[in-house]
């Protein structure tokens, strides 16, 4: 009996060791994949045009999927609402002038201060691309294909877009800021020149 107990205990301990080894290998593999994925994201940061071309391809594939399936309009509507929220954050300053006072110059005599977005360009691209990939995956599950009259959803989204953008434009006019930066000021001697360097990097 004692020998059997010792043998049984030894085999049980060996099974536990195998489980720990497998979980350790899995976590190491997950860490390696995550690190390589982050490395690819870091390398893609300065390539603004290529990133947005890739997003256009994803958008085109999703549009084809919805067109041929003729369904999943609820998913598309939710995706549109999410994109609208991202776009508003992309157009908004990091510091809201209504809450913290004016942080941007209101006259030419004031010091030049670049526009800092609430949502940087890279995060905007990453979030919108990931959203389309998730929505594309959801179109393969019939439970999300809720029958709905899609023109109503489209009309409601257009009304929401127009009203939201109108409010955002009024906010821009009131606090005198432009969310798009076409260049930065460089001083050559006595005159300042504007050089186009884009908004390509992470914050």
PDB file of C-alpha atoms in Angstrom:
ATOM      1  CA  UNK A   1       0.000   0.000   0.000  1.00  0.00           C
ATOM      2  CA  UNK A   2       2.756   2.382   0.878  1.00  0.00           C
ATOM      3  CA  UNK A   3       4.626   1.634  -2.312  1.00  0.00           C
ATOM      4  CA  UNK A   4       1.476   2.169  -4.371  1.00  0.00           C
ATOM      5  CA  UNK A   5       0.823   5.438  -2.622  1.00  0.00           C
ATOM      6  CA  UNK A   6       4.317   6.649  -3.319  1.00  0.00           C
ATOM      7  CA  UNK A   7       4.069   5.609  -6.963  1.00  0.00           C
ATOM      8  CA  UNK A   8       0.662   7.259  -7.309  1.00  0.00           C
ATOM      9  CA  UNK A   9       1.949  10.459  -5.717  1.00  0.00           C
ATOM     10  CA  UNK A  10       4.947  10.472  -8.001  1.00  0.00           C
ATOM     11  CA  UNK A  11       2.809  10.083 -11.126  1.00  0.00           C
ATOM     12  CA  UNK A  12       0.459  12.830  -9.952  1.00  0.00           C
ATOM     13  CA  UNK A  13       3.393  15.170  -9.395  1.00  0.00           C
ATOM     14  CA  UNK A  14       4.687  14.385 -12.875  1.00  0.00           C
ATOM     15  CA  UNK A  15       1.303  15.294 -14.395  1.00  0.00           C
ATOM     16  CA  UNK A  16       1.340  18.601 -12.564  1.00  0.00           C
ATOM     17  CA  UNK A  17       4.811  19.314 -13.874  1.00  0.00           C
ATOM     18  CA  UNK A  18       3.704  18.614 -17.444  1.00  0.00           C
ATOM     19  CA  UNK A  19       0.763  20.995 -17.031  1.00  0.00           C
ATOM     20  CA  UNK A  20       3.002  23.733 -15.671  1.00  0.00           C
ATOM     21  CA  UNK A  21       5.434  23.171 -18.547  1.00  0.00           C
ATOM     22  CA  UNK A  22       2.640  23.445 -21.132  1.00  0.00           C
ATOM     23  CA  UNK A  23       1.226  26.624 -19.570  1.00  0.00           C
ATOM     24  CA  UNK A  24       4.711  28.121 -19.415  1.00  0.00           C
ATOM     25  CA  UNK A  25       5.293  27.303 -23.100  1.00  0.00           C
ATOM     26  CA  UNK A  26       1.904  28.797 -24.015  1.00  0.00           C
ATOM     27  CA  UNK A  27       2.569  32.015 -22.108  1.00  0.00           C
ATOM     28  CA  UNK A  28       6.011  32.299 -23.700  1.00  0.00           C
ATOM     29  CA  UNK A  29       4.528  31.797 -27.160  1.00  0.00           C
ATOM     30  CA  UNK A  30       1.824  34.401 -26.435  1.00  0.00           C
ATOM     31  CA  UNK A  31       4.445  36.874 -25.249  1.00  0.00           C
ATOM     32  CA  UNK A  32       6.549  36.294 -28.388  1.00  0.00           C
ATOM     33  CA  UNK A  33       3.566  36.819 -30.709  1.00  0.00           C
ATOM     34  CA  UNK A  34       2.512  39.953 -28.809  1.00  0.00           C
ATOM     35  CA  UNK A  35       6.029  41.367 -28.968  1.00  0.00           C
ATOM     36  CA  UNK A  36       6.313  40.755 -32.720  1.00  0.00           C
ATOM     37  CA  UNK A  37       2.880  42.277 -33.284  1.00  0.00           C
ATOM     38  CA  UNK A  38       3.872  45.390 -31.325  1.00  0.00           C
ATOM     39  CA  UNK A  39       7.126  45.554 -33.286  1.00  0.00           C
ATOM     40  CA  UNK A  40       5.198  45.582 -36.569  1.00  0.00           C
ATOM     41  CA  UNK A  41       2.943  48.339 -35.251  1.00  0.00           C
ATOM     42  CA  UNK A  42       5.950  50.405 -34.231  1.00  0.00           C
ATOM     43  CA  UNK A  43       7.535  49.971 -37.665  1.00  0.00           C
ATOM     44  CA  UNK A  44       4.304  51.054 -39.397  1.00  0.00           C
ATOM     45  CA  UNK A  45       4.007  54.296 -37.410  1.00  0.00           C
ATOM     46  CA  UNK A  46       5.805  56.630 -39.867  1.00  0.00           C
ATOM     47  CA  UNK A  47       4.186  55.075 -42.960  1.00  0.00           C
ATOM     48  CA  UNK A  48       0.959  57.077 -42.882  1.00  0.00           C
ATOM     49  CA  UNK A  49      -0.032  56.661 -46.515  1.00  0.00           C
ATOM     50  CA  UNK A  50       0.602  52.906 -46.542  1.00  0.00           C
ATOM     51  CA  UNK A  51      -1.394  52.436 -43.342  1.00  0.00           C
ATOM     52  CA  UNK A  52      -4.414  54.259 -44.714  1.00  0.00           C
ATOM     53  CA  UNK A  53      -4.198  52.377 -48.007  1.00  0.00           C
ATOM     54  CA  UNK A  54      -4.326  49.172 -45.963  1.00  0.00           C
ATOM     55  CA  UNK A  55      -7.381  50.505 -44.137  1.00  0.00           C
ATOM     56  CA  UNK A  56      -9.035  51.301 -47.486  1.00  0.00           C
ATOM     57  CA  UNK A  57      -8.498  47.681 -48.520  1.00  0.00           C
ATOM     58  CA  UNK A  58     -10.107  46.449 -45.272  1.00  0.00           C
ATOM     59  CA  UNK A  59     -13.023  48.847 -45.775  1.00  0.00           C
ATOM     60  CA  UNK A  60     -13.509  47.633 -49.356  1.00  0.00           C
ATOM     61  CA  UNK A  61     -13.507  43.977 -48.288  1.00  0.00           C
ATOM     62  CA  UNK A  62     -16.066  44.676 -45.549  1.00  0.00           C
ATOM     63  CA  UNK A  63     -18.293  46.609 -47.980  1.00  0.00           C
ATOM     64  CA  UNK A  64     -18.162  43.717 -50.451  1.00  0.00           C
ATOM     65  CA  UNK A  65     -19.044  41.273 -47.692  1.00  0.00           C
ATOM     66  CA  UNK A  66     -22.111  43.246 -46.604  1.00  0.00           C
ATOM     67  CA  UNK A  67     -23.172  43.858 -50.209  1.00  0.00           C
ATOM     68  CA  UNK A  68     -23.094  40.203 -51.250  1.00  0.00           C
ATOM     69  CA  UNK A  69     -24.625  38.911 -48.014  1.00  0.00           C
ATOM     70  CA  UNK A  70     -27.300  41.643 -48.007  1.00  0.00           C
ATOM     71  CA  UNK A  71     -27.470  41.708 -44.235  1.00  0.00           C
ATOM     72  CA  UNK A  72     -25.743  42.580 -40.948  1.00  0.00           C
ATOM     73  CA  UNK A  73     -26.985  46.166 -41.118  1.00  0.00           C
ATOM     74  CA  UNK A  74     -27.112  46.437 -37.328  1.00  0.00           C
ATOM     75  CA  UNK A  75     -23.395  45.685 -37.163  1.00  0.00           C
ATOM     76  CA  UNK A  76     -22.732  48.287 -39.843  1.00  0.00           C
ATOM     77  CA  UNK A  77     -24.826  50.859 -37.990  1.00  0.00           C
ATOM     78  CA  UNK A  78     -22.968  50.222 -34.734  1.00  0.00           C
ATOM     79  CA  UNK A  79     -19.707  50.476 -36.642  1.00  0.00           C
ATOM     80  CA  UNK A  80     -20.807  53.830 -38.061  1.00  0.00           C
ATOM     81  CA  UNK A  81     -21.608  55.193 -34.592  1.00  0.00           C
ATOM     82  CA  UNK A  82     -18.216  54.054 -33.309  1.00  0.00           C
ATOM     83  CA  UNK A  83     -16.418  55.656 -36.262  1.00  0.00           C
ATOM     84  CA  UNK A  84     -18.268  58.918 -35.626  1.00  0.00           C
ATOM     85  CA  UNK A  85     -17.088  58.935 -32.008  1.00  0.00           C
ATOM     86  CA  UNK A  86     -13.500  58.273 -33.082  1.00  0.00           C
ATOM     87  CA  UNK A  87     -13.668  61.020 -35.692  1.00  0.00           C
ATOM     88  CA  UNK A  88     -14.934  63.547 -33.144  1.00  0.00           C
ATOM     89  CA  UNK A  89     -12.082  62.663 -30.792  1.00  0.00           C
ATOM     90  CA  UNK A  90      -9.691  63.034 -33.733  1.00  0.00           C
ATOM     91  CA  UNK A  91     -10.996  66.549 -34.440  1.00  0.00           C
ATOM     92  CA  UNK A  92     -11.120  67.667 -30.795  1.00  0.00           C
ATOM     93  CA  UNK A  93      -8.226  69.270 -28.899  1.00  0.00           C
ATOM     94  CA  UNK A  94      -6.623  67.360 -26.065  1.00  0.00           C
ATOM     95  CA  UNK A  95      -7.548  70.154 -23.645  1.00  0.00           C
ATOM     96  CA  UNK A  96     -11.141  71.315 -23.986  1.00  0.00           C
ATOM     97  CA  UNK A  97     -11.225  75.150 -23.974  1.00  0.00           C
ATOM     98  CA  UNK A  98     -14.723  75.107 -22.451  1.00  0.00           C
ATOM     99  CA  UNK A  99     -13.497  73.309 -19.329  1.00  0.00           C
ATOM    100  CA  UNK A 100      -9.903  74.473 -18.894  1.00  0.00           C
ATOM    101  CA  UNK A 101      -9.915  77.824 -20.637  1.00  0.00           C
ATOM    102  CA  UNK A 102      -8.376  78.711 -23.995  1.00  0.00           C
ATOM    103  CA  UNK A 103      -5.106  76.873 -24.604  1.00  0.00           C
ATOM    104  CA  UNK A 104      -4.708  77.827 -28.278  1.00  0.00           C
ATOM    105  CA  UNK A 105      -3.608  81.293 -29.440  1.00  0.00           C
ATOM    106  CA  UNK A 106      -6.461  83.649 -30.240  1.00  0.00           C
ATOM    107  CA  UNK A 107      -4.387  86.366 -31.924  1.00  0.00           C
ATOM    108  CA  UNK A 108      -1.272  86.627 -34.074  1.00  0.00           C
ATOM    109  CA  UNK A 109       0.700  88.282 -31.306  1.00  0.00           C
ATOM    110  CA  UNK A 110       0.441  85.221 -29.085  1.00  0.00           C
ATOM    111  CA  UNK A 111       2.974  82.404 -29.153  1.00  0.00           C
ATOM    112  CA  UNK A 112       2.428  79.696 -31.778  1.00  0.00           C
ATOM    113  CA  UNK A 113       1.102  76.490 -30.232  1.00  0.00           C
ATOM    114  CA  UNK A 114       0.513  73.369 -32.332  1.00  0.00           C
ATOM    115  CA  UNK A 115      -2.845  71.637 -32.238  1.00  0.00           C
ATOM    116  CA  UNK A 116      -2.705  68.533 -30.038  1.00  0.00           C
ATOM    117  CA  UNK A 117      -5.457  66.016 -30.741  1.00  0.00           C
ATOM    118  CA  UNK A 118      -7.444  64.163 -28.140  1.00  0.00           C
ATOM    119  CA  UNK A 119      -7.047  61.061 -30.310  1.00  0.00           C
ATOM    120  CA  UNK A 120      -3.743  60.948 -32.256  1.00  0.00           C
ATOM    121  CA  UNK A 121      -3.683  59.916 -35.891  1.00  0.00           C
ATOM    122  CA  UNK A 122      -2.033  56.545 -35.257  1.00  0.00           C
ATOM    123  CA  UNK A 123      -4.546  55.544 -32.563  1.00  0.00           C
ATOM    124  CA  UNK A 124      -7.377  56.732 -34.796  1.00  0.00           C
ATOM    125  CA  UNK A 125      -6.135  54.534 -37.651  1.00  0.00           C
ATOM    126  CA  UNK A 126      -5.518  51.563 -35.377  1.00  0.00           C
ATOM    127  CA  UNK A 127      -8.915  51.774 -33.668  1.00  0.00           C
ATOM    128  CA  UNK A 128     -10.899  52.179 -36.882  1.00  0.00           C
ATOM    129  CA  UNK A 129      -9.010  49.354 -38.634  1.00  0.00           C
ATOM    130  CA  UNK A 130      -9.498  47.030 -35.683  1.00  0.00           C
ATOM    131  CA  UNK A 131     -13.201  47.927 -35.566  1.00  0.00           C
ATOM    132  CA  UNK A 132     -13.665  46.966 -39.226  1.00  0.00           C
ATOM    133  CA  UNK A 133     -11.800  43.680 -38.695  1.00  0.00           C
ATOM    134  CA  UNK A 134     -14.021  42.805 -35.721  1.00  0.00           C
ATOM    135  CA  UNK A 135     -17.170  43.764 -37.646  1.00  0.00           C
ATOM    136  CA  UNK A 136     -16.028  41.629 -40.586  1.00  0.00           C
ATOM    137  CA  UNK A 137     -15.565  38.658 -38.250  1.00  0.00           C
ATOM    138  CA  UNK A 138     -19.040  39.155 -36.772  1.00  0.00           C
ATOM    139  CA  UNK A 139     -20.617  38.888 -40.226  1.00  0.00           C
ATOM    140  CA  UNK A 140     -19.860  35.145 -40.177  1.00  0.00           C
ATOM    141  CA  UNK A 141     -22.263  34.586 -37.247  1.00  0.00           C
ATOM    142  CA  UNK A 142     -25.915  34.500 -38.241  1.00  0.00           C
ATOM    143  CA  UNK A 143     -27.088  35.532 -34.753  1.00  0.00           C
ATOM    144  CA  UNK A 144     -25.956  39.101 -35.508  1.00  0.00           C
ATOM    145  CA  UNK A 145     -27.948  39.298 -38.747  1.00  0.00           C
ATOM    146  CA  UNK A 146     -31.002  41.035 -37.293  1.00  0.00           C
ATOM    147  CA  UNK A 147     -33.624  41.867 -39.966  1.00  0.00           C
ATOM    148  CA  UNK A 148     -34.075  45.617 -40.162  1.00  0.00           C
ATOM    149  CA  UNK A 149     -35.084  48.229 -42.713  1.00  0.00           C
ATOM    150  CA  UNK A 150     -31.629  49.638 -43.458  1.00  0.00           C
ATOM    151  CA  UNK A 151     -32.679  53.003 -45.064  1.00  0.00           C
ATOM    152  CA  UNK A 152     -34.018  54.097 -41.666  1.00  0.00           C
ATOM    153  CA  UNK A 153     -30.681  53.332 -40.021  1.00  0.00           C
ATOM    154  CA  UNK A 154     -28.827  55.160 -42.765  1.00  0.00           C
ATOM    155  CA  UNK A 155     -31.098  58.217 -42.492  1.00  0.00           C
ATOM    156  CA  UNK A 156     -30.753  58.315 -38.691  1.00  0.00           C
ATOM    157  CA  UNK A 157     -26.957  58.019 -38.935  1.00  0.00           C
ATOM    158  CA  UNK A 158     -26.796  60.858 -41.484  1.00  0.00           C
ATOM    159  CA  UNK A 159     -28.914  63.096 -39.233  1.00  0.00           C
ATOM    160  CA  UNK A 160     -26.690  62.248 -36.283  1.00  0.00           C
ATOM    161  CA  UNK A 161     -23.552  62.929 -38.338  1.00  0.00           C
ATOM    162  CA  UNK A 162     -24.772  66.319 -39.599  1.00  0.00           C
ATOM    163  CA  UNK A 163     -25.909  67.494 -36.151  1.00  0.00           C
ATOM    164  CA  UNK A 164     -22.707  66.320 -34.472  1.00  0.00           C
ATOM    165  CA  UNK A 165     -20.416  67.856 -37.067  1.00  0.00           C
ATOM    166  CA  UNK A 166     -22.370  71.109 -36.935  1.00  0.00           C
ATOM    167  CA  UNK A 167     -21.800  71.279 -33.191  1.00  0.00           C
ATOM    168  CA  UNK A 168     -18.104  70.468 -33.653  1.00  0.00           C
ATOM    169  CA  UNK A 169     -17.660  73.150 -36.330  1.00  0.00           C
ATOM    170  CA  UNK A 170     -19.359  75.737 -34.115  1.00  0.00           C
ATOM    171  CA  UNK A 171     -16.967  74.744 -31.323  1.00  0.00           C
ATOM    172  CA  UNK A 172     -14.006  75.232 -33.697  1.00  0.00           C
ATOM    173  CA  UNK A 173     -15.265  78.656 -34.759  1.00  0.00           C
ATOM    174  CA  UNK A 174     -15.938  79.757 -31.189  1.00  0.00           C
ATOM    175  CA  UNK A 175     -12.479  78.862 -29.876  1.00  0.00           C
ATOM    176  CA  UNK A 176     -10.618  79.564 -33.127  1.00  0.00           C
ATOM    177  CA  UNK A 177      -8.708  76.364 -33.747  1.00  0.00           C
ATOM    178  CA  UNK A 178      -8.119  74.197 -36.808  1.00  0.00           C
ATOM    179  CA  UNK A 179      -7.780  70.431 -36.235  1.00  0.00           C
ATOM    180  CA  UNK A 180      -5.595  69.868 -39.303  1.00  0.00           C
ATOM    181  CA  UNK A 181      -1.917  70.758 -39.284  1.00  0.00           C
ATOM    182  CA  UNK A 182      -0.345  71.171 -42.707  1.00  0.00           C
ATOM    183  CA  UNK A 183       3.054  72.190 -41.422  1.00  0.00           C
ATOM    184  CA  UNK A 184       4.991  73.689 -38.560  1.00  0.00           C
ATOM    185  CA  UNK A 185       6.663  77.037 -38.221  1.00  0.00           C
ATOM    186  CA  UNK A 186      10.378  77.257 -38.735  1.00  0.00           C
ATOM    187  CA  UNK A 187      12.242  80.484 -38.228  1.00  0.00           C
ATOM    188  CA  UNK A 188      14.826  81.410 -40.834  1.00  0.00           C
ATOM    189  CA  UNK A 189      16.327  84.735 -39.833  1.00  0.00           C
ATOM    190  CA  UNK A 190      13.606  87.318 -39.407  1.00  0.00           C
ATOM    191  CA  UNK A 191      10.757  85.563 -41.223  1.00  0.00           C
ATOM    192  CA  UNK A 192       8.857  82.461 -40.233  1.00  0.00           C
ATOM    193  CA  UNK A 193       8.083  79.858 -42.838  1.00  0.00           C
ATOM    194  CA  UNK A 194       5.614  76.983 -42.700  1.00  0.00           C
ATOM    195  CA  UNK A 195       6.994  73.589 -43.645  1.00  0.00           C
ATOM    196  CA  UNK A 196       4.707  70.656 -44.340  1.00  0.00           C
ATOM    197  CA  UNK A 197       5.738  67.737 -42.149  1.00  0.00           C
ATOM    198  CA  UNK A 198       2.367  66.067 -41.541  1.00  0.00           C
ATOM    199  CA  UNK A 199       0.935  64.415 -38.480  1.00  0.00           C
ATOM    200  CA  UNK A 200       2.335  60.940 -38.907  1.00  0.00           C
ATOM    201  CA  UNK A 201       3.793  59.841 -35.634  1.00  0.00           C
ATOM    202  CA  UNK A 202       2.476  58.752 -32.309  1.00  0.00           C
ATOM    203  CA  UNK A 203       2.081  61.346 -29.555  1.00  0.00           C
TER     204      UNK A 203
END
